[in-house]
């Protein structure tokens, strides 16, 4: 691990080296037999590109927008929990790396940092979103309404651009790498309420009583866009449009929830077809490992894609576990630089793939660029 990483997979060993074995498994493993985890990556191979020749691609524009906010290229970072286990500055370093390349990021409700600390060093123009689970009391099963209102108001005050509601997690998937020991220095500061010392993640469960009617309940609390993350079917996509969602995030939770569901890229065409004619945006995560994966997802209708595990690999790049105060600034810069490198590799790979496919801009990436698996490969 001494040579400079050239592809995303080159960063993966750094995470394994830097975190305890149980945490490596937590970040890397999926649910049950991990079929969906594997399919997310492998499924991209079924889609073949149909490049067009003799087009002027001497200048290429990778920029796009999500919910009206500019991205320099259409790749962002997923909400991932416990980033403090990977890097001492956790989400702060991740966000700094994301911002340096003009990308976007969703902050996990299980962030290791307060969202105000994450946003403070960033330009207000950076598209940062707050991921949200709706919780209930583990004993009484009563919904924690005040907490939901509280975290949304914090997100608004901090200048975040939207709420990413996780909809595929009424209960936690069966992950054989859990439970894990969480060191006392790893906190979840977003799961707290002022003046309530007993409000703690260990006392909470996901609220399995959530229904589509609760989308309106959430919309009554905020004017921020609401993105529904975890949709895989046409039926749910159409319902999301009907309920006023601003965007759909096609995701199977990185293969960590229900094993045996479609790979995200396989679910994408169904979702895109279902919302055609509406103004709702569609994003995707799951299995992105190279620029051609991004190109295929865009051709199949995603407005942007997001990466999870590869961003964590970048966060771990060249960062030691033993940190002194005098090294904190240097370490922060290291972690951010690793994230930046991961995103830059994807950006450069996408730019080259666009050129070789005859696409000078993201707008040129259309559905006829991809041969669907049913047409033969």
XYZ file of C-alpha atoms in Angstrom:
377
model
C 0.000 0.000 0.000
C 2.841 2.353 -0.800
C 1.982 3.335 -4.389
C -0.584 6.011 -5.148
C -4.106 4.611 -5.634
C -5.197 4.571 -9.259
C -8.703 3.104 -8.963
C -11.279 3.112 -6.174
C -10.492 -0.438 -5.107
C -6.910 0.617 -4.346
C -8.226 2.595 -1.360
C -10.068 -0.348 0.207
C -7.076 -1.898 2.052
C -6.513 1.348 3.953
C -9.838 0.984 5.742
C -9.052 -2.620 6.667
C -5.686 -1.544 8.035
C -7.010 1.386 10.064
C -10.096 -0.004 11.848
C -10.563 -3.029 14.155
C -11.673 -6.218 12.440
C -15.227 -6.081 13.765
C -15.626 -2.557 12.428
C -14.168 -3.550 9.073
C -16.894 -6.165 8.840
C -19.531 -3.656 9.960
C -18.630 -1.243 7.165
C -18.038 -3.849 4.459
C -20.584 -6.604 5.031
C -24.220 -6.785 3.991
C -27.336 -8.504 5.276
C -27.834 -12.263 5.560
C -26.155 -14.122 2.650
C -24.990 -10.802 1.159
C -26.446 -11.601 -2.265
C -27.598 -8.039 -2.845
C -24.282 -6.644 -1.640
C -22.492 -8.573 -4.387
C -25.168 -7.933 -7.017
C -24.906 -4.166 -6.575
C -21.406 -4.215 -8.038
C -21.745 -7.082 -10.506
C -25.020 -5.913 -12.060
C -23.343 -3.008 -13.849
C -21.516 -5.525 -16.049
C -24.803 -6.567 -17.677
C -25.282 -3.135 -19.221
C -23.213 -2.522 -22.345
C -22.363 0.935 -23.668
C -23.207 2.020 -27.233
C -20.664 4.761 -28.000
C -21.166 7.279 -30.801
C -18.218 8.413 -32.903
C -17.065 11.607 -34.613
C -18.588 14.000 -32.126
C -16.769 17.033 -30.777
C -15.780 16.078 -27.239
C -12.727 18.334 -27.027
C -14.405 20.169 -24.153
C -16.555 18.338 -21.648
C -18.992 19.720 -19.089
C -19.714 17.318 -16.215
C -21.782 19.760 -14.172
C -25.390 19.194 -13.194
C -27.862 20.316 -10.553
C -29.792 18.533 -7.825
C -32.835 20.340 -6.488
C -31.486 23.505 -8.068
C -28.023 23.282 -6.489
C -25.003 23.031 -8.759
C -22.636 20.056 -8.675
C -19.360 20.187 -10.570
C -19.968 16.561 -11.488
C -22.863 14.181 -10.723
C -21.339 12.130 -7.887
C -22.037 12.720 -4.183
C -21.454 10.906 -0.897
C -24.073 8.803 0.911
C -24.968 9.145 4.580
C -22.750 6.678 6.449
C -22.788 6.133 10.198
C -19.898 6.214 12.665
C -17.351 7.944 10.443
C -15.465 8.767 13.639
C -14.315 5.143 13.683
C -12.541 5.737 10.372
C -11.084 9.187 10.989
C -10.736 11.317 14.149
C -12.618 14.177 12.499
C -15.224 11.903 10.920
C -17.912 13.732 8.987
C -16.038 17.054 9.173
C -13.168 15.598 7.142
C -15.572 13.827 4.787
C -17.494 17.032 4.101
C -14.304 18.991 3.524
C -13.200 16.468 0.904
C -16.612 16.560 -0.758
C -16.657 20.362 -0.830
C -13.204 20.569 -2.392
C -14.476 19.019 -5.620
C -17.861 20.739 -5.735
C -19.820 17.640 -4.832
C -22.754 16.909 -2.486
C -23.160 14.903 0.708
C -25.899 13.600 2.968
C -25.096 13.641 6.675
C -26.102 10.500 8.602
C -28.332 10.816 11.641
C -25.615 8.640 13.214
C -22.961 11.206 12.368
C -19.964 11.344 14.689
C -20.115 15.153 14.590
C -22.682 17.849 15.229
C -24.083 19.092 11.952
C -23.135 22.652 12.916
C -19.479 21.574 13.139
C -19.737 19.947 9.724
C -21.273 22.979 8.045
C -19.176 25.680 9.748
C -16.084 25.422 7.480
C -18.113 25.014 4.283
C -19.472 27.474 1.787
C -23.228 27.895 2.042
C -23.406 26.866 -1.612
C -22.315 23.269 -0.930
C -25.337 20.923 -1.221
C -25.392 19.225 2.183
C -28.466 17.226 3.190
C -29.615 15.723 6.483
C -30.524 12.041 6.507
C -33.369 11.203 8.881
C -34.816 8.126 10.537
C -38.043 8.453 12.472
C -37.588 6.853 15.885
C -39.808 5.600 18.670
C -39.169 4.820 22.315
C -37.826 1.271 22.574
C -40.101 0.448 25.534
C -43.331 2.324 24.843
C -43.071 2.384 21.012
C -44.257 5.984 21.189
C -42.942 8.091 18.316
C -40.320 10.679 19.252
C -42.164 13.568 17.606
C -40.287 16.320 19.411
C -36.963 14.885 18.341
C -38.018 14.758 14.682
C -39.071 18.403 14.851
C -35.843 19.297 16.647
C -33.453 17.735 14.124
C -35.334 19.242 11.176
C -35.141 22.700 12.726
C -31.411 22.216 13.357
C -30.944 21.271 9.720
C -32.836 24.350 8.591
C -30.874 26.661 10.870
C -27.544 25.185 9.736
C -28.403 25.867 6.101
C -28.809 22.295 4.903
C -30.540 21.902 1.563
C -32.982 19.085 2.232
C -34.105 16.115 4.326
C -33.251 12.585 3.170
C -35.837 10.308 4.760
C -34.767 6.659 4.921
C -37.841 4.607 3.994
C -36.392 1.089 3.704
C -35.617 0.563 7.385
C -38.751 -0.087 9.473
C -36.531 -2.535 11.339
C -32.810 -3.175 11.115
C -31.645 -5.747 8.576
C -29.981 -8.912 9.856
C -26.274 -8.196 9.614
C -24.040 -10.963 10.854
C -21.245 -8.500 11.642
C -23.382 -6.935 14.373
C -23.720 -6.188 17.227
C -20.499 -4.230 17.483
C -18.763 -2.605 20.399
C -18.980 1.170 20.123
C -16.086 2.819 21.986
C -17.129 5.514 24.468
C -15.337 8.195 22.464
C -17.600 7.558 19.452
C -20.697 9.680 19.907
C -23.913 10.241 17.981
C -24.442 13.906 18.869
C -27.358 14.371 16.478
C -29.444 11.891 18.462
C -30.030 14.167 21.416
C -32.582 16.582 22.801
C -31.830 19.740 24.783
C -32.579 19.372 28.495
C -33.282 15.644 28.202
C -30.232 13.641 29.336
C -32.140 10.355 28.986
C -32.724 10.807 25.247
C -30.127 8.441 23.800
C -29.832 6.154 20.791
C -29.727 3.065 23.017
C -33.281 3.867 24.152
C -34.652 4.204 20.619
C -35.898 1.936 17.847
C -36.904 2.680 14.283
C -40.592 3.533 14.103
C -42.061 0.577 12.205
C -45.500 2.218 12.158
C -44.458 4.774 9.509
C -46.796 4.978 6.494
C -47.144 7.125 3.392
C -49.438 9.428 5.357
C -46.415 10.439 7.430
C -44.792 12.109 4.422
C -47.414 14.831 4.742
C -46.680 14.990 8.492
C -43.015 15.631 7.735
C -43.810 18.151 5.022
C -45.886 20.104 7.538
C -42.729 20.641 9.617
C -40.461 22.134 6.978
C -40.210 23.874 3.651
C -37.022 21.944 2.855
C -37.228 19.406 0.022
C -37.879 15.842 1.174
C -35.956 13.075 -0.584
C -37.178 9.501 -0.096
C -34.215 7.120 0.097
C -34.692 3.390 -0.366
C -37.291 3.129 -3.140
C -36.898 0.209 -5.567
C -40.300 -0.254 -7.242
C -42.560 1.571 -9.675
C -45.453 1.392 -7.231
C -43.556 3.213 -4.505
C -42.085 5.676 -6.986
C -45.551 6.683 -8.181
C -46.719 7.030 -4.585
C -43.721 9.237 -3.824
C -44.766 11.568 -6.630
C -48.358 11.601 -5.405
C -47.240 12.419 -1.862
C -45.161 15.380 -2.954
C -41.619 14.090 -2.518
C -39.004 16.289 -4.162
C -36.717 13.437 -5.176
C -36.394 9.654 -5.104
C -33.148 7.987 -4.078
C -32.979 4.480 -5.555
C -31.129 2.419 -2.966
C -31.121 -0.954 -1.248
C -29.119 0.410 1.696
C -25.873 -0.946 0.300
C -27.213 -4.491 0.589
C -27.574 -4.057 4.345
C -31.352 -4.374 4.757
C -33.435 -6.933 2.816
C -31.164 -9.428 1.090
C -32.291 -10.699 -2.293
C -33.745 -7.446 -3.626
C -32.733 -6.023 -6.982
C -29.383 -4.388 -7.436
C -29.885 -0.637 -7.444
C -28.926 -0.286 -11.119
C -31.482 -2.981 -12.039
C -34.241 -1.168 -10.127
C -33.409 2.219 -11.644
C -35.137 1.867 -15.060
C -38.401 0.773 -13.433
C -38.388 3.757 -11.091
C -37.438 6.233 -13.826
C -40.197 4.951 -16.119
C -42.736 5.221 -13.301
C -42.077 8.923 -12.678
C -41.623 9.969 -16.305
C -43.532 13.174 -16.973
C -43.209 14.440 -13.402
C -40.585 16.914 -12.219
C -39.285 14.605 -9.483
C -35.542 13.895 -9.568
C -34.068 10.392 -9.263
C -30.726 9.544 -7.650
C -28.967 6.209 -7.147
C -26.463 4.582 -4.835
C -25.099 1.060 -4.652
C -22.199 -0.555 -6.466
C -20.574 2.492 -8.057
C -16.895 1.595 -8.460
C -15.802 3.304 -11.691
C -16.655 6.107 -14.060
C -18.473 3.867 -16.519
C -20.819 2.836 -13.688
C -21.715 6.502 -13.261
C -22.185 6.885 -17.015
C -24.534 3.894 -17.165
C -26.613 5.146 -14.231
C -26.975 8.584 -15.817
C -27.959 7.014 -19.135
C -30.630 4.971 -17.354
C -32.152 8.114 -15.870
C -30.372 8.979 -12.628
C -29.696 12.680 -12.220
C -26.814 11.951 -9.850
C -25.244 9.000 -8.064
C -23.848 8.637 -4.559
C -21.077 6.480 -3.137
C -20.834 5.010 0.367
C -18.080 2.491 1.050
C -15.549 3.988 -1.406
C -15.868 7.345 0.362
C -15.032 5.630 3.663
C -12.018 4.002 2.021
C -10.851 7.441 0.990
C -11.433 8.805 4.483
C -9.089 6.122 5.847
C -6.352 6.807 3.310
C -3.013 7.546 5.015
C -4.603 8.218 8.401
C -3.178 6.616 11.555
C -5.183 5.646 14.612
C -2.901 7.309 17.141
C -3.456 11.051 16.956
C -1.958 13.871 19.013
C -3.367 17.377 19.254
C -0.450 18.783 17.280
C -1.346 16.507 14.378
C -5.080 17.187 14.317
C -4.998 19.747 11.499
C -2.677 17.570 9.418
C -4.865 14.520 9.985
C -8.002 16.435 9.020
C -6.336 17.446 5.778
C -5.233 13.834 5.156
C -8.734 12.427 5.534
C -10.275 15.127 3.374
C -7.567 14.603 0.761
C -8.343 10.884 0.568
C -12.032 11.592 -0.012
C -11.072 14.177 -2.611
C -8.869 11.656 -4.419
C -11.660 9.074 -4.558
C -14.054 11.614 -6.040
C -11.449 12.981 -8.445
C -10.771 9.487 -9.780
C -14.481 8.994 -10.447
C -14.702 12.440 -12.030
C -11.747 11.805 -14.328
C -12.976 8.324 -15.249
C -16.422 9.721 -16.050
C -14.940 12.495 -18.179
C -12.892 10.001 -20.189
C -15.854 7.625 -20.562
C -18.011 10.498 -21.801
C -15.403 11.424 -24.400
C -15.103 7.845 -25.603
C -18.906 7.604 -25.788
C -19.353 10.823 -27.750
C -20.851 12.861 -24.898
C -19.635 16.430 -24.401
C -21.998 17.165 -21.518
C -24.192 15.380 -19.019
C -27.168 16.408 -21.149
C -25.737 14.291 -23.993
C -25.956 11.136 -21.865
C -29.227 9.574 -23.003
C -30.879 6.180 -22.725
C -29.722 5.027 -26.165
C -26.153 4.995 -24.830
C -26.888 1.749 -22.958
C -27.912 -1.655 -24.254
C -30.319 -3.207 -21.764
C -29.619 -6.786 -20.556
C -32.827 -8.077 -22.164
C -31.395 -7.101 -25.567
C -28.469 -9.449 -25.110
C -24.941 -8.772 -23.973
